Coordinates of C-alpha atoms in Angstrom, one line a residue:
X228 CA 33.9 -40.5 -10.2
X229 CA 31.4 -42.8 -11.4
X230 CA 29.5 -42.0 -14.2
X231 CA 28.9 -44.2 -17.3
X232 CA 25.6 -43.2 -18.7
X233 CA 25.9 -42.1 -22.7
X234 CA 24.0 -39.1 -22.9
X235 CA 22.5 -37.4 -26.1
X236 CA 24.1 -34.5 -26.4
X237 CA 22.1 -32.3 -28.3
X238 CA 19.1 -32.7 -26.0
X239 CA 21.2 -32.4 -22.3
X240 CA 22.9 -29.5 -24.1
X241 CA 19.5 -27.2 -23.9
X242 CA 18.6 -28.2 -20.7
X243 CA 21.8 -27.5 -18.7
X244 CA 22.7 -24.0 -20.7
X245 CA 19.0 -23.4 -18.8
X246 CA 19.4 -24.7 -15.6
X247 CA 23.1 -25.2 -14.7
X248 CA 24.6 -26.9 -11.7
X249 CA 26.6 -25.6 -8.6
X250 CA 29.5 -26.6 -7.4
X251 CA 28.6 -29.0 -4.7
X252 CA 29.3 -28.4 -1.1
X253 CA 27.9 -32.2 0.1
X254 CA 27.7 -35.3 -2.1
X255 CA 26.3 -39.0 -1.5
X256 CA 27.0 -41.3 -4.2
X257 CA 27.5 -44.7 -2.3
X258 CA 31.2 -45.1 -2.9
X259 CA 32.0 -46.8 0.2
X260 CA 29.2 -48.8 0.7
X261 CA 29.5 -52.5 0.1
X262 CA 27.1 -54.7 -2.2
X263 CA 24.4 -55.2 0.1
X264 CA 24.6 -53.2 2.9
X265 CA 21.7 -51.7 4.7
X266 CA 21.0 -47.9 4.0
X267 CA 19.8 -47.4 7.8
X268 CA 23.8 -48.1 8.5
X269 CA 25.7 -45.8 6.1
X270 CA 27.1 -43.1 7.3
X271 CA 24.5 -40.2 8.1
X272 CA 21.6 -42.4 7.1
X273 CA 18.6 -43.3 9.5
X274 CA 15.5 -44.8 9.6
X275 CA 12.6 -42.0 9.1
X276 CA 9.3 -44.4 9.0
X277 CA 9.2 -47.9 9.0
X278 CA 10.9 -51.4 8.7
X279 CA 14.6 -49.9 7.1
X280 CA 14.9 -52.5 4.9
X281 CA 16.8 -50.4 1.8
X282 CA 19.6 -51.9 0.3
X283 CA 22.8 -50.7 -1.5
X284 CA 23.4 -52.8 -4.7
X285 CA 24.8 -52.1 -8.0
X286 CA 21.4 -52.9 -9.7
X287 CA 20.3 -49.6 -7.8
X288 CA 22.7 -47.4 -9.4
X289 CA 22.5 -45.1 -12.4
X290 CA 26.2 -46.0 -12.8
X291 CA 27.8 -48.2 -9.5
X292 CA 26.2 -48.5 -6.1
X293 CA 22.7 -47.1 -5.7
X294 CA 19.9 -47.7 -2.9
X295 CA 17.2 -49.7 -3.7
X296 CA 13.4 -48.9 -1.6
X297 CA 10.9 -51.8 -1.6
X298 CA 8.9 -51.2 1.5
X299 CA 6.6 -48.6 2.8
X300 CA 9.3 -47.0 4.6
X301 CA 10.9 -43.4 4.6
X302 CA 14.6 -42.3 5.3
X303 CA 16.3 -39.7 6.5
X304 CA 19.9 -38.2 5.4
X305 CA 21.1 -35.3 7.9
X306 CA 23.7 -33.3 6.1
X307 CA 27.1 -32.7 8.3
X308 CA 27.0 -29.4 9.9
X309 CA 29.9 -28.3 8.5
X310 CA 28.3 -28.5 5.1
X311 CA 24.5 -27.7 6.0
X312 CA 23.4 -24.4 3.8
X313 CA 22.3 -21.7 6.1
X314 CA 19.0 -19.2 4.7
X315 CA 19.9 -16.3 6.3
X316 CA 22.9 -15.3 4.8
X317 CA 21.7 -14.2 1.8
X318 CA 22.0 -17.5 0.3
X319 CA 20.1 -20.7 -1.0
X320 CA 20.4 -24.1 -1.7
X321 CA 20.0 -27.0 -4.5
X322 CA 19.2 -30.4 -4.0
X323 CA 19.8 -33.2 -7.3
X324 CA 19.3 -37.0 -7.2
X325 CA 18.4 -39.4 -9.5
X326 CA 15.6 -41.7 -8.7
X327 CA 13.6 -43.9 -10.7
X328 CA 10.6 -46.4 -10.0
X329 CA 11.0 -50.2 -10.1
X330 CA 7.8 -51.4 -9.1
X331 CA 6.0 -54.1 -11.7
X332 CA 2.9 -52.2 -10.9
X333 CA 2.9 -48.2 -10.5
X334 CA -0.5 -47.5 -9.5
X335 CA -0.6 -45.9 -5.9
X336 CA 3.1 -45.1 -5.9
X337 CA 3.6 -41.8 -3.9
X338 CA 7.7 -42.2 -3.6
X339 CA 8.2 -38.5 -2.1
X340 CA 11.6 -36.3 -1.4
X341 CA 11.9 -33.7 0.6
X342 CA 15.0 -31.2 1.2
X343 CA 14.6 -29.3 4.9
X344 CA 15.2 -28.5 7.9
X345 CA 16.1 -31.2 10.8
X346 CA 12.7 -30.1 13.0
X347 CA 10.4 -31.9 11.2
X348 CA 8.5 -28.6 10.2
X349 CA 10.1 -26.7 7.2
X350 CA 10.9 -28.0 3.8
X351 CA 9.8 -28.5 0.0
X352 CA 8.9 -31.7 -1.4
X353 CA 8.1 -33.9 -4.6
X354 CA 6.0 -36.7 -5.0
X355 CA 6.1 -39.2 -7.9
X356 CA 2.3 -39.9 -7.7
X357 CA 1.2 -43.3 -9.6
X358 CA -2.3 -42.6 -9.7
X359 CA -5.3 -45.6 -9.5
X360 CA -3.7 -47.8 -12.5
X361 CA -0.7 -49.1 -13.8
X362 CA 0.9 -47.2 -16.8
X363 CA 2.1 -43.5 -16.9
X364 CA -1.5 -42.4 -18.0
X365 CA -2.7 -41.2 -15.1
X366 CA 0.9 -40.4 -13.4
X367 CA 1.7 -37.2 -12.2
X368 CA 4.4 -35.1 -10.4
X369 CA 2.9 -33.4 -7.2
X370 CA 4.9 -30.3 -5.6
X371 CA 4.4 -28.8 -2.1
X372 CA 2.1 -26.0 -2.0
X373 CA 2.7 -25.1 2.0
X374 CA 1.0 -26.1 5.2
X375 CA 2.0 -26.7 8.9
X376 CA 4.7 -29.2 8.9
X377 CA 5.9 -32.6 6.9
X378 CA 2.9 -34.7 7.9
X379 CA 0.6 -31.7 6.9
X380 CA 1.5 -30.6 3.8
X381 CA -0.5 -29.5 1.0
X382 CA 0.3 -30.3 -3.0
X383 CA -0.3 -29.3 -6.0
X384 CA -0.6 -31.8 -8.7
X385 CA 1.0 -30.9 -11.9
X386 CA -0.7 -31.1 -15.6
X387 CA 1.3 -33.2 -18.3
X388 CA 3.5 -34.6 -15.7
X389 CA 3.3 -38.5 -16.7
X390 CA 6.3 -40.0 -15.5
X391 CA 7.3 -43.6 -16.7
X392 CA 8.8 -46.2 -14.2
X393 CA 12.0 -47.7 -15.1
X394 CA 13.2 -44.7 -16.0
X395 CA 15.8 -42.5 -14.6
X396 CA 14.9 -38.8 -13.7
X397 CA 17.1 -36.1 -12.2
X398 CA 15.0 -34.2 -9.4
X399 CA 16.1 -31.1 -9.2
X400 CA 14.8 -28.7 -5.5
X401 CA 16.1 -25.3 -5.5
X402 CA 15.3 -22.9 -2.1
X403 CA 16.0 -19.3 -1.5
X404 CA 16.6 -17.5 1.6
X405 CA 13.8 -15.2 0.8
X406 CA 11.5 -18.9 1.4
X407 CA 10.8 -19.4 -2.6
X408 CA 11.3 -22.7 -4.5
X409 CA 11.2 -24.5 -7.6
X410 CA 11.3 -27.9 -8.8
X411 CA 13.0 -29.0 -12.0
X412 CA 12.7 -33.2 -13.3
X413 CA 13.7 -34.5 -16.1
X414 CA 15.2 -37.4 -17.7
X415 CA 18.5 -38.3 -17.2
X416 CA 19.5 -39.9 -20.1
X417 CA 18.1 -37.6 -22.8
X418 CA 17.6 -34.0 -20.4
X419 CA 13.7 -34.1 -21.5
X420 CA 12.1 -31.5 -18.8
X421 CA 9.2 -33.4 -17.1
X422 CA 9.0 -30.4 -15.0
X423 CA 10.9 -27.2 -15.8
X424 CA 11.6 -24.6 -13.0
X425 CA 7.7 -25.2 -11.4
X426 CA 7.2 -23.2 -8.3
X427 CA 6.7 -24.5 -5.3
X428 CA 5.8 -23.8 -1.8
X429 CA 7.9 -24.0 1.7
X430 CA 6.3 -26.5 4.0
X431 CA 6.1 -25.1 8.0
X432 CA 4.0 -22.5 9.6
X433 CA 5.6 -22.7 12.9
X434 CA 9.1 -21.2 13.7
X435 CA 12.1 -20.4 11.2
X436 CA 13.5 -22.1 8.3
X437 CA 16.7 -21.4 9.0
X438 CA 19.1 -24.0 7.4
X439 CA 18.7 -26.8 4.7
X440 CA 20.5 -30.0 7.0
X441 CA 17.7 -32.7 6.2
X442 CA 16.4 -34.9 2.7
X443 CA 13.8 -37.5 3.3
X444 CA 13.3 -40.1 0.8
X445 CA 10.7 -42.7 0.6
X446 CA 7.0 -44.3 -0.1
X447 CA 4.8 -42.3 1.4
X448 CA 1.8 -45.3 1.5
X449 CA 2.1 -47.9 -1.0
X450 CA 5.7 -50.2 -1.0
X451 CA 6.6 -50.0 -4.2
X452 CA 10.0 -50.7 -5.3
X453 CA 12.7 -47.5 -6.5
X454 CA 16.3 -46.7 -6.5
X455 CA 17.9 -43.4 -6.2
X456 CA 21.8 -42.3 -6.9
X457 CA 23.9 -39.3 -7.2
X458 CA 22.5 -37.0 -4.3
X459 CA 24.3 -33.5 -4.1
X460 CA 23.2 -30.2 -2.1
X461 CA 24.8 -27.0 -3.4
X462 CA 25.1 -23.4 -2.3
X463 CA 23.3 -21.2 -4.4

């Protein structure tokens, strides 16, 4: 299990009495990938939008092997079927990672996640929105609001919400089967909340959202360089 990071403990000690975390059903931490190795060719990882450029490297990692994003390009993890959540049981599911931005310049990042459904449609999704300049001034967290389908949604920009690059966060997407959602980030290292519990609104107007099978990472316009680690989907 690879985890190094000193935590302070009377910080990370508030913050996970309030939000605690499920037992795992599927976990990607990039233990078998090799120093170098292509994200597009890891096992369940494709291509989503773009060149496919992303890289495993231990410079990535919040501790060991991580995936480093330079270009504008998205991808796409599909989540086994034996370990895809299903809504309509009377069930939910959670989505964590850690992802942090690289880029010597953060102005126009939009680096976006998104935990759905495989038909393009139905999801939630975050956006780490760099706003016009560099520095964490005008930086904000956006959330999903709704609308017809991934390439359609709408967002809500959250107030206060000044995230800083070069520094880890731990994203946090929770969905219930009733279609209800909330976002949680905050820092990794200290359990700061950036973001604590927001609601946010299921993306898709068309059909059912059935399962949670699907995360999409990536720049949505901008390249601008991040690394992500430590991706787990739980039942709730």
């Amino acid at each position: 299990m690879k985890k190094s990071h000193m935590l302070f403990i009377g910080a990370v000690s508030l913050s996970m009495a309030a939000l605690p975390a499920a037992t795992p059903v599927f976990e990607e931490g990039f233990t078998q990938a090799q120093e170098g190795a292509l994200l597009k060719d890891s096992a369940g990882w494709s291509v989503h939008n773009g060149a496919g450029s992303a890289q495993a490297t231990v410079s990535a990692g919040f501790a060991g092997l991580g995936a480093r994003v330079t270009g504008n390009e998205q991808f796409r993890l599909l989540i086994p079927e034996d370990k895809a959540i299903s809504l309509t049981s009377g069930g939910g599911g959670e989505l964590r990672l850690k992802l942090r931005v690289m880029a010597d310049n953060d102005g126009y990042t939009l680096t976006q996640v998104l935990l759905g459904q495989s038909d393009g449609v139905h999801g939630v999704s975050v956006r780490f929105n760099g706003g016009t300049h560099d520095g964490f001034s005008d930086n904000s967290i956006q959330v999903s609001t709704g609308g017809e389908s991934w390439g359609k949604a709408a967002w809500e920009t959250l107030p206060d919400s000044g995230w800083k690059r070069e520094t880890w966060y731990e994203v946090v997407i929770a969905i219930t089967a009733s279609d209800e959602a909330t976002v949680t980030i905050r820092e990794a290292d200290s359990g700061t909340a950036l973001v604590d519990q927001h609601r946010a609104g299921v993306i898709g107007s068309l059909g059912k959202f059935t399962q949670l099978n699907t995360i999409i990472i990536g720049n949505g316009g901008t390249a601008r360089a991040f690394d992500f680690d430590d991706i787990s989907l739980s039942q709730l």
